Coordinates of C-alpha atoms and ligand atoms in Angstrom, one line a residue:
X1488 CA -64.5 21.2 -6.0
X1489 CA -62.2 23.4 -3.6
X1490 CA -63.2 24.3 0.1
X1491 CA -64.1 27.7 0.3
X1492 CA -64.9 30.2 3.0
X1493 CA -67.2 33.5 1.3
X1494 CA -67.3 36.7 3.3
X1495 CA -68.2 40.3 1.8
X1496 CA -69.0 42.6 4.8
X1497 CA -69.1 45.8 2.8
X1498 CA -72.6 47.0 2.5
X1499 CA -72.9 48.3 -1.0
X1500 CA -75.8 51.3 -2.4
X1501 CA -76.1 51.0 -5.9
X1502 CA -77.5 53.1 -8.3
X1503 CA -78.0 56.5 -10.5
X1504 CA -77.8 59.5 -8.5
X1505 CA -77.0 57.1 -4.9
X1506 CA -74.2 59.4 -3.5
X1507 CA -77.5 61.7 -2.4
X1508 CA -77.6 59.3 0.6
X1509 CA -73.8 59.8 1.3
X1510 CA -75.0 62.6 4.2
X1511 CA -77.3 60.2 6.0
X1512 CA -74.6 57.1 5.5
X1513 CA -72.0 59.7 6.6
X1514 CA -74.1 60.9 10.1
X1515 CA -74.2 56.6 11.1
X1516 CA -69.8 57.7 11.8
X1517 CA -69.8 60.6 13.6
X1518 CA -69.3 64.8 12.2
X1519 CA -66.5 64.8 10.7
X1520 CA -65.1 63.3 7.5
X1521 CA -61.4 63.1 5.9
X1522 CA -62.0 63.3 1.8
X1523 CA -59.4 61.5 0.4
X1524 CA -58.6 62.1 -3.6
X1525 CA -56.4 63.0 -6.2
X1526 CA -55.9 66.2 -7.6
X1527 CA -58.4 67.1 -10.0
X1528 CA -61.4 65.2 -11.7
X1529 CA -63.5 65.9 -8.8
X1530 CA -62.8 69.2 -8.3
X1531 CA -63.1 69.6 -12.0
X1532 CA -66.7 67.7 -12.5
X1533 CA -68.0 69.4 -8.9
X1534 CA -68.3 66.1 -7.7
X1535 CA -66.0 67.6 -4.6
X1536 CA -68.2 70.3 -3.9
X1537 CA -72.0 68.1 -4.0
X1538 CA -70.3 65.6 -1.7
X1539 CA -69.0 68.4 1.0
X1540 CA -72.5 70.0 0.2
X1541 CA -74.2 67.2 1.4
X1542 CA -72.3 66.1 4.3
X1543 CA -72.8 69.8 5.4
X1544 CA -76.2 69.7 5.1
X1545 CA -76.2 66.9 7.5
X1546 CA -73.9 68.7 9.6
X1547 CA -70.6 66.7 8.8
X1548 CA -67.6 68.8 8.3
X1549 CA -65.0 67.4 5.5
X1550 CA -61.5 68.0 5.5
X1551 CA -59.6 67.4 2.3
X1552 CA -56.8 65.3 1.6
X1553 CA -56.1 66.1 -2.2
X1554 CA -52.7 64.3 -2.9
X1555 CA -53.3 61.3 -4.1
X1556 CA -51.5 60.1 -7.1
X1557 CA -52.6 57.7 -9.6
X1558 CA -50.6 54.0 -8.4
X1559 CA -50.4 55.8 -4.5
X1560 CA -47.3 55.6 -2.9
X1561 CA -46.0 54.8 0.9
X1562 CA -45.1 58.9 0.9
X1563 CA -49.2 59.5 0.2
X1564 CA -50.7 57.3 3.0
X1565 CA -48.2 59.2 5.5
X1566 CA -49.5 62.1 4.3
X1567 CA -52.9 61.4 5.0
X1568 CA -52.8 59.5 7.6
X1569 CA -51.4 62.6 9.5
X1570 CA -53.9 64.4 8.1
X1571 CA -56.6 62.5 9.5
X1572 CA -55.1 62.7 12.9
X1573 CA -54.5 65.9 13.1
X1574 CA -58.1 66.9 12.1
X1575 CA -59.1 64.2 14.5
X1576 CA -61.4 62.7 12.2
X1577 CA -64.3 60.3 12.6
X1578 CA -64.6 58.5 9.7
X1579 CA -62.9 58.4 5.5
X1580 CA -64.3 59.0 2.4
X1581 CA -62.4 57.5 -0.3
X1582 CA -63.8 59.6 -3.5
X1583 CA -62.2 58.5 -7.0
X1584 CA -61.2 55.8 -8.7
X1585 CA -59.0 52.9 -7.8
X1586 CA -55.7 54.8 -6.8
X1587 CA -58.1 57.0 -4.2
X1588 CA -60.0 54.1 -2.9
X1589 CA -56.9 52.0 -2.4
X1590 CA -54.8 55.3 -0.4
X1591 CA -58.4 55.5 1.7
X1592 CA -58.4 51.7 2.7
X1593 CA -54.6 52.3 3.6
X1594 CA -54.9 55.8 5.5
X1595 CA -58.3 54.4 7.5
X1596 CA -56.5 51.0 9.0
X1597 CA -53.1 52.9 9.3
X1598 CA -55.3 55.9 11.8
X1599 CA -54.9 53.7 14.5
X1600 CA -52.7 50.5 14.0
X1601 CA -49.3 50.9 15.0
X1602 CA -45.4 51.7 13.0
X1603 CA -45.4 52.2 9.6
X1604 CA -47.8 51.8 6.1
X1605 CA -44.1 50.0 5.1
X1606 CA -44.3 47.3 7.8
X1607 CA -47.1 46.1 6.3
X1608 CA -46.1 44.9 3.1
X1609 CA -45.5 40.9 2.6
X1610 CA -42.5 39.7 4.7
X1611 CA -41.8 42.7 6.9
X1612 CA -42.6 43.5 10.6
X1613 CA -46.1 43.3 11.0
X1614 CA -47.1 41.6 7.9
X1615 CA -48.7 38.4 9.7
X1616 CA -50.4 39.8 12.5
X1617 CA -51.9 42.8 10.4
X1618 CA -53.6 46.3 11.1
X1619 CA -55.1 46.6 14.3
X1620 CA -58.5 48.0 12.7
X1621 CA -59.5 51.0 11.0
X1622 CA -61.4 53.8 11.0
X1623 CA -64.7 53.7 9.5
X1624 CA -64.8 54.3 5.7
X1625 CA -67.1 55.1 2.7
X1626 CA -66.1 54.2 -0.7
X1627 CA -67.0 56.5 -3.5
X1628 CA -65.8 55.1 -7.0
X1629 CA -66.1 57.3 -10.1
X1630 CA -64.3 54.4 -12.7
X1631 CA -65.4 51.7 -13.0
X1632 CA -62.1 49.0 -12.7
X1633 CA -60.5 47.7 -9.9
X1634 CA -63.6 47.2 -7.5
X1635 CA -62.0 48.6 -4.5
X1636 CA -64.9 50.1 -3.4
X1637 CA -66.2 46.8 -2.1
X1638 CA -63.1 44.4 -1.0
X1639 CA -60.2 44.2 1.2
X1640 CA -56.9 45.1 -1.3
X1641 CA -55.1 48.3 -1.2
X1642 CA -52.5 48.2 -3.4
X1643 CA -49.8 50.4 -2.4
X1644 CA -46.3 51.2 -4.3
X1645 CA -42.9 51.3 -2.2
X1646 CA -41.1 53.6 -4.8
X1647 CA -37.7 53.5 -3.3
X1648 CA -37.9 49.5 -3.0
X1649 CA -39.5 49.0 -6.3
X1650 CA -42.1 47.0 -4.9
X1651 CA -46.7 47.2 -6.1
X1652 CA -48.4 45.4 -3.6
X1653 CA -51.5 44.8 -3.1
X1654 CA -52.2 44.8 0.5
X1655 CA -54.7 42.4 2.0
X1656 CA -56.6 42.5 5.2
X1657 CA -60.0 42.4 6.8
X1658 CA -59.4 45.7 8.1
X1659 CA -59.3 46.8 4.5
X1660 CA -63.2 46.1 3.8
X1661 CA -64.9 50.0 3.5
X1662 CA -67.8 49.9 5.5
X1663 CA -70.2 50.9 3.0
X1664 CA -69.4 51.5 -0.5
X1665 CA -71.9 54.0 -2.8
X1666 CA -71.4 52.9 -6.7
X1667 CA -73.5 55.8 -8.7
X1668 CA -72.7 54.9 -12.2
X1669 CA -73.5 58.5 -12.9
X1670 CA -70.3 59.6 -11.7
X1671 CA -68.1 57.8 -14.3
X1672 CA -69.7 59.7 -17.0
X1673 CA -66.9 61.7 -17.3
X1674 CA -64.3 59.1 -17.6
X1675 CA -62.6 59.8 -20.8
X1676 CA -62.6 57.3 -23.3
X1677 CA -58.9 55.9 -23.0
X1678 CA -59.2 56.0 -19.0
X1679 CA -62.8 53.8 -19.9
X1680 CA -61.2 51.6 -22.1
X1681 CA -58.0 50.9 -19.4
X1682 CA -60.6 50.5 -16.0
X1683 CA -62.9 48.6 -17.8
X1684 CA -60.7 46.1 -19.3
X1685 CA -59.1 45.6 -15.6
X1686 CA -62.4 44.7 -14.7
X1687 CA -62.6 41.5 -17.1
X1688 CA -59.2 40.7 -16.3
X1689 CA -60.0 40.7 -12.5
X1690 CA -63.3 38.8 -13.5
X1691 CA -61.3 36.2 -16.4
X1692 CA -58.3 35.7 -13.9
X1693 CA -60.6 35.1 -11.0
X1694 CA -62.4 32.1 -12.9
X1695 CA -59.1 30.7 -13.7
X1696 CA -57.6 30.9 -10.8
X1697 CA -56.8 27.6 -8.6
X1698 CA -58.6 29.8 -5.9
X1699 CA -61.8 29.7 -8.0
X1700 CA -65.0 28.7 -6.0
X1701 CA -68.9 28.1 -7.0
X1702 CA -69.9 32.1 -5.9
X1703 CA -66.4 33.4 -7.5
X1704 CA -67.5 31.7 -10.5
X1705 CA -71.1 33.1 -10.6
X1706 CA -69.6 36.7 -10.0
X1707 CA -67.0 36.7 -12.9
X1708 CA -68.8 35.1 -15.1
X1709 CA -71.7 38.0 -14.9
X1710 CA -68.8 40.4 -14.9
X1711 CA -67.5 39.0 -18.3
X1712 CA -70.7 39.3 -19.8
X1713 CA -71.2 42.5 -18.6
X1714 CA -68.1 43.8 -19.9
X1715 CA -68.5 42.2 -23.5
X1716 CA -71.5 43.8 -23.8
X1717 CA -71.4 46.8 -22.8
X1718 CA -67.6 48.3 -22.4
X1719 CA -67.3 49.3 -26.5
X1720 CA -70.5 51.4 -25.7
X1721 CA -69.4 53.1 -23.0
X1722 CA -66.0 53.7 -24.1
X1723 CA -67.7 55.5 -27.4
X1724 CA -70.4 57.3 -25.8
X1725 CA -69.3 57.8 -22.5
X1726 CA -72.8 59.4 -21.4
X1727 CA -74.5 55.8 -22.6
X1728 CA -76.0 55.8 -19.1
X1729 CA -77.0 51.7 -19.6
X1730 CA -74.0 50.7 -21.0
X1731 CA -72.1 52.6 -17.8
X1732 CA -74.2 51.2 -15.4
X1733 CA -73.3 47.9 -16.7
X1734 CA -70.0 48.7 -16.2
X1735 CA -69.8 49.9 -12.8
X1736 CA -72.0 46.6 -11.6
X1737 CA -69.1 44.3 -13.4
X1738 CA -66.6 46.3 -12.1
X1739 CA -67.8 45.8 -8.2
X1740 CA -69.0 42.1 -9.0
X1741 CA -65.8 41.4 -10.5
X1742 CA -63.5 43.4 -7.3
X1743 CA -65.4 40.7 -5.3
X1744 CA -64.6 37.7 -7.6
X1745 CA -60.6 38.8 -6.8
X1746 CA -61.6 38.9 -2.9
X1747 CA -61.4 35.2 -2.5
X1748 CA -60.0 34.5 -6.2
X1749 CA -57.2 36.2 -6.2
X1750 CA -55.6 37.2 -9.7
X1751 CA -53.0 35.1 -12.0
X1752 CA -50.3 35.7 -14.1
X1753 CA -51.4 38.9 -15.5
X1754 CA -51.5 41.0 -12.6
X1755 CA -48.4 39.1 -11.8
X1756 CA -46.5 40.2 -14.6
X1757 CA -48.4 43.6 -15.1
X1758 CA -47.4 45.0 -11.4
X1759 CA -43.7 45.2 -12.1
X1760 CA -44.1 46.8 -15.2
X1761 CA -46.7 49.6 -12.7
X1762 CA -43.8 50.2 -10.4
X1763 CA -40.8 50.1 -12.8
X1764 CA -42.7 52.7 -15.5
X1765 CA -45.8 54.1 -13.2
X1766 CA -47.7 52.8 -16.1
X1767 CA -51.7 53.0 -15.8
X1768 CA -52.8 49.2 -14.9
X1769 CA -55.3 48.5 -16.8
X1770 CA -52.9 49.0 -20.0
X1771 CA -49.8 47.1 -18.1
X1772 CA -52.9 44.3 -18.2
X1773 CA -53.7 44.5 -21.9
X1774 CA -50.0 44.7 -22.8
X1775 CA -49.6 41.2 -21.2
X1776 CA -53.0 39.6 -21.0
X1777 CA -53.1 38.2 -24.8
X1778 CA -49.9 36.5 -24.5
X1779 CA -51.2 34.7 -21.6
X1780 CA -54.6 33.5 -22.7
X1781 CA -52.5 32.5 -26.0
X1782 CA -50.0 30.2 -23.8
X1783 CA -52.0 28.9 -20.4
X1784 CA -55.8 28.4 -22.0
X1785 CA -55.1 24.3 -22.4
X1786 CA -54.6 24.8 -18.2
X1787 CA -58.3 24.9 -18.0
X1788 CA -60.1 24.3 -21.8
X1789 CA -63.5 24.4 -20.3
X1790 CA -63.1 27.8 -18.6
X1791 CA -61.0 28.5 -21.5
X1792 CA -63.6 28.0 -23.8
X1793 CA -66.3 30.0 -21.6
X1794 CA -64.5 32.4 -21.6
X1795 CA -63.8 32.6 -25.4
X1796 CA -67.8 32.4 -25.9
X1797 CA -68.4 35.6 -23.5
X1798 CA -66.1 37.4 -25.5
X1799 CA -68.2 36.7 -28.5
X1800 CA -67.2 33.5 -29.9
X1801 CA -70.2 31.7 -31.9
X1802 CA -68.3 30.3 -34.2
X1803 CA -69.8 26.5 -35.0
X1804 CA -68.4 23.2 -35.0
X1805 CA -65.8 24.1 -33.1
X1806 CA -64.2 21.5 -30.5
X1807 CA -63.7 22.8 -26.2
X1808 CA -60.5 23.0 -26.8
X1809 CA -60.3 24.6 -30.4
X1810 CA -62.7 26.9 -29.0
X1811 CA -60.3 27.9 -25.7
X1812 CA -57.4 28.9 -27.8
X1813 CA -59.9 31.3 -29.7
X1814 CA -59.8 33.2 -26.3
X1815 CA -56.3 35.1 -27.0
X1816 CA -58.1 36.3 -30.4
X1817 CA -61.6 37.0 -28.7
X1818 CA -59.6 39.6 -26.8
X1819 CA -57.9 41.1 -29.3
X1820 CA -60.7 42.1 -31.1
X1821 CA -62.3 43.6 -28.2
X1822 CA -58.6 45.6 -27.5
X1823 CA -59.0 46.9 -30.9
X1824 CA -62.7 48.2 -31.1
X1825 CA -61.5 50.2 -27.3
X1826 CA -58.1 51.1 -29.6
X1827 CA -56.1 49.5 -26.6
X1828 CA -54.1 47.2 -28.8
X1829 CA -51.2 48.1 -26.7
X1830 CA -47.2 46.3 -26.1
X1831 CA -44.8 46.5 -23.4
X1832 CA -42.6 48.4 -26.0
X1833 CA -45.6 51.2 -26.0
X1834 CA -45.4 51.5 -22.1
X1835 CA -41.7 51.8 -22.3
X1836 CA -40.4 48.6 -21.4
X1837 CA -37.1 47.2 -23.2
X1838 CA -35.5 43.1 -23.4
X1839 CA -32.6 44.2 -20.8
X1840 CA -35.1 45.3 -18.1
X1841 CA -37.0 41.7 -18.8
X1842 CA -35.1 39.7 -16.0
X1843 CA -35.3 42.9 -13.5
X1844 CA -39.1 43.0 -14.2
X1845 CA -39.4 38.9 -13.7
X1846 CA -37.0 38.7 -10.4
X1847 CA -39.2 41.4 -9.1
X1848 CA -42.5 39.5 -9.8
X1849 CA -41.0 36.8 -7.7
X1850 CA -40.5 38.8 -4.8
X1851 CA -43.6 41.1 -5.1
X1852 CA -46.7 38.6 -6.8
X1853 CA -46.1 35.2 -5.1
X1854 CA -49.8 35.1 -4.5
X1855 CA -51.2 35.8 -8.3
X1856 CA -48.0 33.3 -9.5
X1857 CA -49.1 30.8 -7.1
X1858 CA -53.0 30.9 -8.1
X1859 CA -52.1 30.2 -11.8
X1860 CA -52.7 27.0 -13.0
X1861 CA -49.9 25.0 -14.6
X1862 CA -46.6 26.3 -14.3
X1863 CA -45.1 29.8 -14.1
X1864 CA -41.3 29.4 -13.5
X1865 CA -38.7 32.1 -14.4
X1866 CA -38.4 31.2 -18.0
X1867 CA -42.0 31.0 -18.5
X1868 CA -42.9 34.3 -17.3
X1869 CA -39.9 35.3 -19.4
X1870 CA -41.2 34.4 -21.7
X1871 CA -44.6 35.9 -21.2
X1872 CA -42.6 39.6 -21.3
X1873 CA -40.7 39.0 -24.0
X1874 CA -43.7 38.2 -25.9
X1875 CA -45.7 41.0 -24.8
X1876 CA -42.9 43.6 -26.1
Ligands
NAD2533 P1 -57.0 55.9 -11.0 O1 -57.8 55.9 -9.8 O2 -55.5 56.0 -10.9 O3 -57.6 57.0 -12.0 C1 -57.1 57.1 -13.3 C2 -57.3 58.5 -13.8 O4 -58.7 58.7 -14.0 C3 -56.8 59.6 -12.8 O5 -56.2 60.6 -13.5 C4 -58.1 60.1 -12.2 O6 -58.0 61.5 -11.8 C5 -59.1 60.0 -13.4 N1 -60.5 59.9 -13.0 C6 -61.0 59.1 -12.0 N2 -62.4 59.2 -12.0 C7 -62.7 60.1 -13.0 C8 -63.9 60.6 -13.4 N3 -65.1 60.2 -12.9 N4 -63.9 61.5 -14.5 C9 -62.7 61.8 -15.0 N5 -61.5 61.4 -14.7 C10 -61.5 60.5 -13.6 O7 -57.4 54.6 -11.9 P2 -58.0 53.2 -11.5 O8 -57.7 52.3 -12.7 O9 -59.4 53.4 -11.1 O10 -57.2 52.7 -10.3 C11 -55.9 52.2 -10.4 C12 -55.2 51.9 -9.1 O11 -56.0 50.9 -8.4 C13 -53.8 51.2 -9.3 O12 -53.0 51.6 -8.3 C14 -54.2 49.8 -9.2 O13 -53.1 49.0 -8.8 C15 -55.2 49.8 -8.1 N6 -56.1 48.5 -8.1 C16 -56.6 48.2 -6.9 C17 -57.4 47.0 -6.9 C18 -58.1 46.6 -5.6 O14 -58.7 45.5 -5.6 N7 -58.0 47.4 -4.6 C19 -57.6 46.3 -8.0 C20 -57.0 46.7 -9.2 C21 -56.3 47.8 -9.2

């Protein structure tokens, strides 16, 4: 069994209607709040306007920082990290779903650390030493996907160098995080498919990953379940309250399995194809994820197989290892009942950008291609595109 070291210092409020206590959460930081979001669903559903309502009532004053754009870019932190200083803020909100979380963890440690949100990204200037700590910040998801809300990534794009990286640091952690599975009601039914898949793919990756440990294990393994239970529901009635909350507990169990986990080859691959097409992640994920399971499941046949039987598998008499290399077709299935049966060739990728896409995984993902078991060399993960198309 690996060593393993377990931290998760966020302290997380779950539960329907939960972003009631945001005002009282909110008062612990001081009286005045930075909202950081994207344009419109939560101006749209009100959500905006009950959260600035309650921090008022508590006598916090909120100023907005509305720019945030789904995969969030260098330009966006900048934007809000002047923001926050120039409304000399006390503490963040980050209200949305992963692309607002992830620009809130990034605007809070960059409030007061020194140079540049670009200096911070693997191999440049202050890469190793880090942030030099961050304001304090509350997490508010409304999808239920990347489980931001409770760990230390931000993943940030560097459009003019190509590069999606997910940046990792202990300054990162939110301080609390509220998860009201109320508030991804409104999630349409594509977006619910997309998140929700990420989750099990954060979940599936962490359990296969050489980074894997005892609690990682216990965490994806619930978020798997969770998600073959429950996602189909949610994406076809998306006001299935159960089936949501189900969701938005895997989602934040399975953020925390990729804390200390880390992801594989899918995120590996899928992150290129994210800053190369701005495509949503969760379908840069699906496009590549069955290709994977169908080549690296003899890598690990008992996790393999596990994983084949939480996607439904009951089929009988089968052997471990018959039963691992049902996992590629497990997932299918569940791709097609959320109708995200998706290719490359869908999100817009073509064969010549193949080798671009890989060289750039090289650079970017050394951490996922390093946590996946066997080997992923330049042909293979070639290979795993050219597949995918
Ligand atoms: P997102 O935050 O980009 O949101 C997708 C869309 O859904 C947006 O248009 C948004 O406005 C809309 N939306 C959000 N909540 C809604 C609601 N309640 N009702 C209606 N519409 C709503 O998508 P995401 O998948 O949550 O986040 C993706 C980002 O998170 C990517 O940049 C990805 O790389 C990153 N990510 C981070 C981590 C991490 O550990 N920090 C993990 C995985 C992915």
């Amino acid at each position: 069994m690996n060593h393993f070291r377990f931290i998760l210092p966020t302290e997380v409020i779950f539960g329907v209607d939960s972003i009631e206590q945001i005002g009282e959460i909110g008062n612990r930081y001081g009286k005045k709040a930075l909202i950081v979001m994207g344009g419109n669903s939560a101006r749209k559903s009100g959500l905006l306007d009950r959260v600035v309502g309650i921090l008022k009532d508590k006598g916090i004053e909120s100023a907005i920082f509305d720019k945030v754009t789904p995969n969030p870019t260098t330009e966006v932190i900048r934007g809000g990290v002047a923001l926050a200083k120039e409304e000399k803020v006390d503490f963040i909100i980050g209200l949305g779903g992963g692309s607002a979380m992830d620009a809130s963890k990034a605007i809070a440690f960059m409030s007061v650390s020194k140079g540049d949100i670009l200096d911070y990204f693997p191999g440049e200037k202050y890469f190793e030493e880090g942030p030099q700590g961050a304001l304090p910040l509350i997490t508010v998801t409304t999808t239920s996907g990347t489980g931001s809300e409770a760990n230390q990534v931000a993943v940030v794009t560097d459009t003019e160098g190509n590069r999606k990286c997910g940046l990792r640091t202990k300054d990162g952690y939110p301080t609390v995080a509220i998860i009201d599975p109320k508030l991804t009601v409104s999630v349409p039914p594509r977006i619910t498919a997309a998140t929700g898949l990420d989750v099990l793919y954060h979940a599936l990756e962490a359990y296969v990953s050489k980074k894997a440990s005892p609690y990682t294990d216990l965490l994806a393994i619930e978020a798997m379940g969770l998600v073959s239970k429950s996602l189909a529901k949610a994406v076809k009635d998306g006001a299935d309250i159960e089936a949501r909350a189900d969701m938005s507990l895997a989602n934040t169990f399975a953020g925390m399995a990729i804390d200390h986990g880390g992801t594989v080859a899918i995120h590996a691959t899928s992150h290129p194809v994210s800053a190369y097409y701005d495509s949503p992640h969760g379908e840069a994920l699906s496009a590549v994820a069955p290709t994977y399971l169908k080549h690296y499941y003899r890598t690990d046949i008992p996790k393999f197989a596990k994983i084949a039987e939480l996607l439904g598998c009951q089929e009988a008499g089968l052997t471990q290892e018959q039963k691992a290399e049902k996992a590629s077709e497990y997932l299918i299935k569940l791709l097609e009942e959320v109708d995200l049966r998706i290719t490359l060739s869908d999100l817009g990728v073509t064969e010549d950008m193949i080798d671009t896409l890989t060289k750039n995984s090289f650079e970017t993902m050394k951490g996922a291609i390093g946590n996946t078991k066997g080997t992923l060399e330049y042909d293979e993960m070639y290979q795993l595109y050219k597949e995918s198309l």
